[in-house]
Amino acid sequence: MRRKPETLDLDDIQGLILRGYGGLPAAHYLILHIADPVRARHGLRGLLPRITDGYSDDARRQAVHVAFTYSGLERLGLNTKTLRSFPRPFREGMARRNLLLGDCGASAPERWRWGGPQDKEVHALLLLFAREPDLTHPAAPHPTDDPNASLAELAERGKQDLIHAVRHRLQDSGLEVLEALDTRTLIERKEHFGFHDGIAQPMLHARRLTGKRHVHEDNLVAPGEFILGYRNEYGRLPDSPTVSAVHDPLGLLPRRSDGRHDLGRNGSYLVFRQLRQDVHAFWRFVDECAARDGAADPAARDRLAAKMVGRWPSGAPLVLAPDADDPALGGRDDFGYHDADPYGERCPIAAHVRRTNPRDVMQPGPARYAVPGKKDSTRQAKRHRLLRRGRAYGDPLHPAMTPDAFLRAGDDGAERGLHFLCLNANLTRQFEFVQHTWINNTKFGGLYDAADPIVGTHDPHGEGRLGIFCAPDAPVRQRLCDVPTFVTMRGGAYFFLPGIRALRYLAAGLP
Amino acid sequence: MEPASAPPLPPYADATATPGALTVQLPVRPDAEQALGAYLRAHPFPFARIGAVHYARWAILPRGEDGAGYPVPATLLLAVNHDGATDGWLAAAVDEAAEALDARLAFCEGYPPPPERTPARRLAYLQAHALPHDVFYVGAHRRTLAQILHEARLHAAIQDFVDGRDWRGTEPAEVRRAIQHYVFEERGDAFAWARTPPPPPVNRLRCFARRFWWVLVGAGFALAIVLAVLFTRLALGWLLVPAVIAGLPLVAALAALLVVRVKEARENWAFRTDPVLPYRRADDYPERPDPRQPQTPLTHVAAVRPGRIRHATLRFVLWGVEAMCRCRYTRGMIAGIRTIHFARWVRVDGGRRLIFLSNFDGSWINYLAETSDDLAAGPLTALWSNTEGFPPTRWLFHDGARDVDRFAAWTAAGEALTQDWYCAYPALSLFNIDNNTALRHGLSPEVDLDDDGLRLWLRRI
């Protein structure tokens, strides 16, 4: 039974939850340390008018968002009882959840660039989005056919203005910039390995959302899965941090039925992971695996890479385009596995996109006997969705972004990858579940010993093991037993992205 | 090739009965709880040496309160899933691991002092504290430890053989013949046992008929009378008999459900007005096992709600779930959950507390998601709603575990540490075990496969 769409308090929600800012190609993230809480709160008050809410017209030109880690909230002076009302994964922080998340070996927190136990504590995150200042058509999609460089240049000007303005406000505000993370928009919305990224996005089942278009029923997810204060896919209100009435004498926060004031309402938990991608290693690996009798086989190479990812470079899903890439199908998201591909013969069970969103097949098998079935699987999958807001960073290995170009370019050793950002209302049930039970689980979907071939942890115990990837084929499966790690963690943290009223409360500095 | 250092396996054997489930609850000396916990953690028990053990654990059930608020002392729990009879396993344990047993039982009350410890007294002490299980679920139904391990080895051998060749363009039937040749000819007698297909799964209908013959007899009798009234000149009044046969249990069940509903309403009210329970958080759990291990044990303790109604309801639901486990959940799935290898519910402390022990694939993070799903929530709610602190329910089966945050909080509150846990096949998920058996089935020369069957079989490699 489908519930009615909910009405969101758009003016109290930070706009990042509702928009991916596809029209703002320039983004800049500041990882902050609060050196002086009193001045930081003052700085936050100055910043408040610039924070973009869900209504703001401003979002067509630029957007500013702010989020805090648990220690950041502690530093801002929240009282102990309020702090205790945050959920445990958030209180512990990403670095201490590393075993659960599979951040071991080369990805261990001790080796992160920021956010690890040896680094200065991360307290806050400032997200800045901007577009090129001269384009006046707000609704126009960004011109992808333009050469990348000039577009980036244009966007850069807008961003620099914004960074300047924000930094100006933060001047003498007791905030120390630990890392200034830049991002990059790659051609055709690709990520560094050369695949079209960010296609499957859940859509909030809510009224009055900007950009109305037809959305597949399976992609409509209850807002409570991403925003605190609304019903989730279980039909319940998510767990939310609260403040006692005494500690909110001005009544800045909305009241709950039990008399406490709701600090979480219209907020969300923001997961930030800086993931380094070893592009050359990836393509060299698939090239070597696909080679026949020592001779390279580009078609087999691209096919194997697509099998590992689950989509072709254009974004065409393997279920719809099993044999060759079909750019006309790029970006298609209205498909399932249950009827077309229950065993993973088109899109392997172990493939990255199938693991991170199994859609209507939780356990592969003959459709008649499969439990959970199509409907149950879809319902279960909806309880583990993530709103992704990630962006690439670093220069592409080769501007053409084709496998051949990558292989020709050689290994330049440069730092590039993805700033993976995602939003969810329950860290354990959503982000951590996907990371643990789908990505890193070697037994996923009836497999024997295969973690995600792209982002999985193959060696959680540090025994020097390599990964295994298994792609069903005729007559028998193809198994690769020496998959190296292509993606490593460089830093990360769990943030709380408060609603606007909650931000005002935090900036007020009440006990 | 499989590693040369692989441990020797027990000879292959088919299952003849449901595996044994041993539960022993021992009283711990009041001062010894801490020391015993530390000892158990530091000294794994040699379960591998004794009989054919699938899973086993030593865990301390912490002190607590029963539903009426009376204190319950801490106890030591020994739970084993093994092949064969329970008495036989205990006798073997006393023979093989007397020292290890003594070291643990020395922390317990009533255990004889060192000079008086004889094999007979050890055995008698353990038997005196053994408890019958209320519900026992087996995931890999009708499979011995030896079968599971042998089939895993067979699967690994086939994997390696298939990896070693380029099969592109080979006919499916040809592939199967090549594998059969490799397994049965080239590997000598190593896999000779696999020539015969595995025993077929239990016939669920027959199982039901054997267990509920009285239902069938009653239904048959009622039907006979109805037919007699319809087709012979039996008086209409005879229809009262089937009406009573069918109606009495129905009326009784409805009345009982109504009584439970009234009870629920009062308890739900208490739950709402209790300042602590509704806001207890899901994350106030003690330390949990390493989330990286592929399988995890759960030891969960809950106090049974006071009063005859709750005790009777619990017993009835346990009886029902046990019947389901024997007759329905025999295909590797219990209430839609496909990750549990073994599970059991046992009433301990003289029926005042209910424990749940399970060995499952994955970690608590996926476990909670699975148990709170709609498929599993009904039976679990009916069962656990008879224990303290469970989220509010309606009509025994509704709500309850579907309130996922509160259910998680309730589960966390009842979790006990499993100090010493043993698993004979940590690298095999239940899905893997089933797949291995199916792979072996299709490998057997006695089994004919059609084209579809062949393709399906090849997918299992």
PDB file of C-alpha atoms in Angstrom, chain A residues 84-89 91-92 97 99-100 102 104 232 234 236-240 256 258 290 292 297 300 343 345 363-364 366 369-373 376 379-380 383-384 426-429 432-433 436-437 441-443 445-449 460-462 470 472-479 481, chain B residues 155-156 158-160 162-163 166-172 175 179 279 281-287 290-294 333 336 338-339 361-370 372-375 399-400 402-406 426-429 431-433 435-436 439 455-456 458-461:
ATOM      1  CA  ARG A  84      23.796  11.126  24.068  1.00  0.00           C
ATOM      2  CA  SER A  85      20.623  11.299  22.012  1.00  0.00           C
ATOM      3  CA  PHE A  86      22.613  10.958  18.784  1.00  0.00           C
ATOM      4  CA  PRO A  87      22.893   7.404  17.457  1.00  0.00           C
ATOM      5  CA  ARG A  88      25.934   5.344  18.258  1.00  0.00           C
ATOM      6  CA  PRO A  89      27.575   5.157  14.815  1.00  0.00           C
ATOM      7  CA  ARG A  91      28.905   9.269  18.159  1.00  0.00           C
ATOM      8  CA  GLU A  92      31.693   6.832  17.400  1.00  0.00           C
ATOM      9  CA  ARG A  97      33.628   1.945  12.716  1.00  0.00           C
ATOM     10  CA  LEU A  99      36.091  -2.893  10.901  1.00  0.00           C
ATOM     11  CA  LEU A 100      32.421  -2.733  10.076  1.00  0.00           C
ATOM     12  CA  GLY A 102      35.979  -2.672   5.808  1.00  0.00           C
ATOM     13  CA  CYS A 104      41.449  -2.029   6.721  1.00  0.00           C
ATOM     14  CA  ASN A 232      10.386   6.114   6.667  1.00  0.00           C
ATOM     15  CA  TYR A 234       8.705   1.129   7.804  1.00  0.00           C
ATOM     16  CA  ARG A 236       7.796   5.076  11.399  1.00  0.00           C
ATOM     17  CA  LEU A 237       9.501   8.294  12.359  1.00  0.00           C
ATOM     18  CA  PRO A 238      13.277   7.912  12.361  1.00  0.00           C
ATOM     19  CA  ASP A 239      15.222   8.147  15.589  1.00  0.00           C
ATOM     20  CA  SER A 240      16.082  11.811  16.117  1.00  0.00           C
ATOM     21  CA  ARG A 256       7.793  16.889  19.990  1.00  0.00           C
ATOM     22  CA  ASP A 258       6.837  14.027  24.480  1.00  0.00           C
ATOM     23  CA  ALA A 290      40.865 -10.268 -21.224  1.00  0.00           C
ATOM     24  CA  ARG A 292      43.904 -14.020 -25.343  1.00  0.00           C
ATOM     25  CA  ASP A 297      41.370  -7.971 -26.924  1.00  0.00           C
ATOM     26  CA  ALA A 300      36.630  -8.546 -24.271  1.00  0.00           C
ATOM     27  CA  TYR A 343      20.990 -15.569 -12.163  1.00  0.00           C
ATOM     28  CA  GLU A 345      24.063 -13.980 -16.632  1.00  0.00           C
ATOM     29  CA  GLN A 363      18.580 -13.914  -3.563  1.00  0.00           C
ATOM     30  CA  PRO A 364      19.155 -15.197  -7.081  1.00  0.00           C
ATOM     31  CA  PRO A 366      14.534 -19.642 -10.233  1.00  0.00           C
ATOM     32  CA  TYR A 369      11.038 -20.349  -5.776  1.00  0.00           C
ATOM     33  CA  ALA A 370      12.921 -17.161  -5.067  1.00  0.00           C
ATOM     34  CA  VAL A 371      12.350 -15.891  -1.560  1.00  0.00           C
ATOM     35  CA  PRO A 372      12.113 -13.043  -1.055  1.00  0.00           C
ATOM     36  CA  GLY A 373      10.253 -12.574  -4.325  1.00  0.00           C
ATOM     37  CA  ASP A 376       9.512  -8.324  -1.144  1.00  0.00           C
ATOM     38  CA  ARG A 379      10.530  -3.408  -0.486  1.00  0.00           C
ATOM     39  CA  GLN A 380      13.642  -4.598   1.308  1.00  0.00           C
ATOM     40  CA  ARG A 383      15.134   0.271   3.208  1.00  0.00           C
ATOM     41  CA  HIS A 384      18.796   0.526   2.307  1.00  0.00           C
ATOM     42  CA  ASN A 426      19.884   5.876   9.765  1.00  0.00           C
ATOM     43  CA  LEU A 427      23.608   5.292   9.375  1.00  0.00           C
ATOM     44  CA  THR A 428      23.502   1.685  10.520  1.00  0.00           C
ATOM     45  CA  ARG A 429      20.548   0.538   8.478  1.00  0.00           C
ATOM     46  CA  GLU A 432      26.789   0.884   7.008  1.00  0.00           C
ATOM     47  CA  PHE A 433      24.480  -1.898   5.876  1.00  0.00           C
ATOM     48  CA  HIS A 436      29.008  -4.186   5.135  1.00  0.00           C
ATOM     49  CA  THR A 437      26.283  -6.506   3.906  1.00  0.00           C
ATOM     50  CA  ASN A 441      30.087  -9.315   2.154  1.00  0.00           C
ATOM     51  CA  THR A 442      31.827 -12.136   0.310  1.00  0.00           C
ATOM     52  CA  LYS A 443      28.661 -14.237   0.631  1.00  0.00           C
ATOM     53  CA  GLY A 445      23.548 -13.178  -3.016  1.00  0.00           C
ATOM     54  CA  GLY A 446      24.786 -16.745  -2.649  1.00  0.00           C
ATOM     55  CA  LEU A 447      28.380 -16.027  -3.714  1.00  0.00           C
ATOM     56  CA  TYR A 448      31.228 -17.942  -2.112  1.00  0.00           C
ATOM     57  CA  ASP A 449      34.036 -15.497  -1.553  1.00  0.00           C
ATOM     58  CA  PRO A 460      39.898  -7.462   5.809  1.00  0.00           C
ATOM     59  CA  HIS A 461      42.287  -9.374   8.065  1.00  0.00           C
ATOM     60  CA  GLY A 462      45.504  -8.186   6.445  1.00  0.00           C
ATOM     61  CA  CYS A 470      32.890 -14.404 -10.743  1.00  0.00           C
ATOM     62  CA  PRO A 472      28.333 -16.238 -15.050  1.00  0.00           C
ATOM     63  CA  ASP A 473      28.889 -17.147 -18.670  1.00  0.00           C
ATOM     64  CA  ALA A 474      28.093 -19.952 -21.085  1.00  0.00           C
ATOM     65  CA  PRO A 475      28.837 -22.779 -20.646  1.00  0.00           C
ATOM     66  CA  VAL A 476      30.489 -22.085 -17.286  1.00  0.00           C
ATOM     67  CA  ARG A 477      31.327 -18.997 -15.260  1.00  0.00           C
ATOM     68  CA  GLN A 478      34.483 -17.013 -15.659  1.00  0.00           C
ATOM     69  CA  ARG A 479      36.342 -16.601 -12.375  1.00  0.00           C
ATOM     70  CA  CYS A 481      41.076 -14.944  -8.529  1.00  0.00           C
TER      71      CYS A 481
ATOM     72  CA  HIS B 155      32.964 -27.991  -4.785  1.00  0.00           C
ATOM     73  CA  ALA B 156      36.474 -26.613  -4.350  1.00  0.00           C
ATOM     74  CA  ILE B 158      35.419 -28.716  -9.276  1.00  0.00           C
ATOM     75  CA  GLN B 159      36.139 -24.976  -9.074  1.00  0.00           C
ATOM     76  CA  ASP B 160      39.847 -25.517  -9.520  1.00  0.00           C
ATOM     77  CA  VAL B 162      37.030 -25.590 -14.214  1.00  0.00           C
ATOM     78  CA  ASP B 163      39.447 -22.681 -13.721  1.00  0.00           C
ATOM     79  CA  ASP B 166      39.154 -22.528 -21.477  1.00  0.00           C
ATOM     80  CA  TRP B 167      35.582 -23.745 -21.932  1.00  0.00           C
ATOM     81  CA  ARG B 168      34.418 -21.275 -24.557  1.00  0.00           C
ATOM     82  CA  GLY B 169      32.453 -23.075 -27.238  1.00  0.00           C
ATOM     83  CA  THR B 170      32.110 -26.333 -25.295  1.00  0.00           C
ATOM     84  CA  GLU B 171      28.676 -27.959 -25.126  1.00  0.00           C
ATOM     85  CA  PRO B 172      27.131 -27.999 -21.634  1.00  0.00           C
ATOM     86  CA  VAL B 175      31.448 -29.871 -19.683  1.00  0.00           C
ATOM     87  CA  ILE B 179      33.875 -32.773 -14.715  1.00  0.00           C
ATOM     88  CA  TYR B 279      13.352   5.437  24.772  1.00  0.00           C
ATOM     89  CA  ARG B 281      18.203   2.964  22.510  1.00  0.00           C
ATOM     90  CA  ALA B 282      19.213   0.368  19.998  1.00  0.00           C
ATOM     91  CA  ASP B 283      22.869   1.142  20.484  1.00  0.00           C
ATOM     92  CA  ASP B 284      23.250   0.517  24.192  1.00  0.00           C
ATOM     93  CA  TYR B 285      24.732  -2.874  23.521  1.00  0.00           C
ATOM     94  CA  PRO B 286      27.901  -4.328  24.960  1.00  0.00           C
ATOM     95  CA  GLU B 287      30.741  -5.136  22.621  1.00  0.00           C
ATOM     96  CA  ASP B 290      34.071  -8.818  15.004  1.00  0.00           C
ATOM     97  CA  PRO B 291      31.854  -7.685  12.099  1.00  0.00           C
ATOM     98  CA  ARG B 292      34.357  -9.034   9.580  1.00  0.00           C
ATOM     99  CA  GLN B 293      33.793 -12.682  10.444  1.00  0.00           C
ATOM    100  CA  PRO B 294      31.468 -14.381   7.992  1.00  0.00           C
ATOM    101  CA  MET B 333      14.641 -20.997   5.422  1.00  0.00           C
ATOM    102  CA  GLY B 336      11.786 -15.873   5.071  1.00  0.00           C
ATOM    103  CA  ARG B 338      17.854 -17.745   4.767  1.00  0.00           C
ATOM    104  CA  THR B 339      20.927 -17.034   6.818  1.00  0.00           C
ATOM    105  CA  ASP B 361      25.642 -15.766   8.252  1.00  0.00           C
ATOM    106  CA  GLY B 362      26.854 -12.211   8.328  1.00  0.00           C
ATOM    107  CA  SER B 363      26.734  -9.894  11.250  1.00  0.00           C
ATOM    108  CA  TRP B 364      24.171  -8.302  13.564  1.00  0.00           C
ATOM    109  CA  ILE B 365      23.853  -5.467  11.057  1.00  0.00           C
ATOM    110  CA  ASN B 366      22.095  -7.660   8.459  1.00  0.00           C
ATOM    111  CA  TYR B 367      20.476  -9.817  11.121  1.00  0.00           C
ATOM    112  CA  LEU B 368      18.324  -7.004  12.446  1.00  0.00           C
ATOM    113  CA  ALA B 369      17.271  -5.995   8.954  1.00  0.00           C
ATOM    114  CA  GLU B 370      16.201  -9.563   8.206  1.00  0.00           C
ATOM    115  CA  SER B 372      12.381  -7.035  11.288  1.00  0.00           C
ATOM    116  CA  ASP B 373      11.243  -7.639   7.744  1.00  0.00           C
ATOM    117  CA  ASP B 374       7.558  -8.315   7.252  1.00  0.00           C
ATOM    118  CA  LEU B 375       8.120 -11.972   6.344  1.00  0.00           C
ATOM    119  CA  ASP B 399       3.253  -4.622  15.056  1.00  0.00           C
ATOM    120  CA  GLY B 400       5.955  -5.732  17.497  1.00  0.00           C
ATOM    121  CA  ARG B 402       7.942  -4.260  12.673  1.00  0.00           C
ATOM    122  CA  ASP B 403       8.762  -1.295  14.893  1.00  0.00           C
ATOM    123  CA  VAL B 404      12.337  -1.684  13.788  1.00  0.00           C
ATOM    124  CA  ASP B 405      14.067   0.820  16.069  1.00  0.00           C
ATOM    125  CA  ARG B 406      12.379  -0.421  19.225  1.00  0.00           C
ATOM    126  CA  PRO B 426      33.150 -20.682   9.136  1.00  0.00           C
ATOM    127  CA  ALA B 427      33.726 -20.232   5.406  1.00  0.00           C
ATOM    128  CA  LEU B 428      30.412 -21.765   4.303  1.00  0.00           C
ATOM    129  CA  SER B 429      27.206 -19.798   4.249  1.00  0.00           C
ATOM    130  CA  PHE B 431      23.459 -20.794   0.722  1.00  0.00           C
ATOM    131  CA  ASN B 432      26.860 -22.312  -0.079  1.00  0.00           C
ATOM    132  CA  ILE B 433      26.012 -25.548   1.753  1.00  0.00           C
ATOM    133  CA  ASN B 435      24.481 -25.091  -3.421  1.00  0.00           C
ATOM    134  CA  ASN B 436      27.192 -27.686  -2.752  1.00  0.00           C
ATOM    135  CA  LEU B 439      26.022 -29.429  -7.265  1.00  0.00           C
ATOM    136  CA  ARG B 455      22.298 -25.097 -17.531  1.00  0.00           C
ATOM    137  CA  LEU B 456      21.020 -24.633 -13.993  1.00  0.00           C
ATOM    138  CA  LEU B 458      26.452 -25.428 -14.503  1.00  0.00           C
ATOM    139  CA  ARG B 459      25.457 -22.149 -12.893  1.00  0.00           C
ATOM    140  CA  ARG B 460      26.105 -23.700  -9.502  1.00  0.00           C
ATOM    141  CA  ILE B 461      29.835 -23.995 -10.105  1.00  0.00           C
TER     142      ILE B 461
END
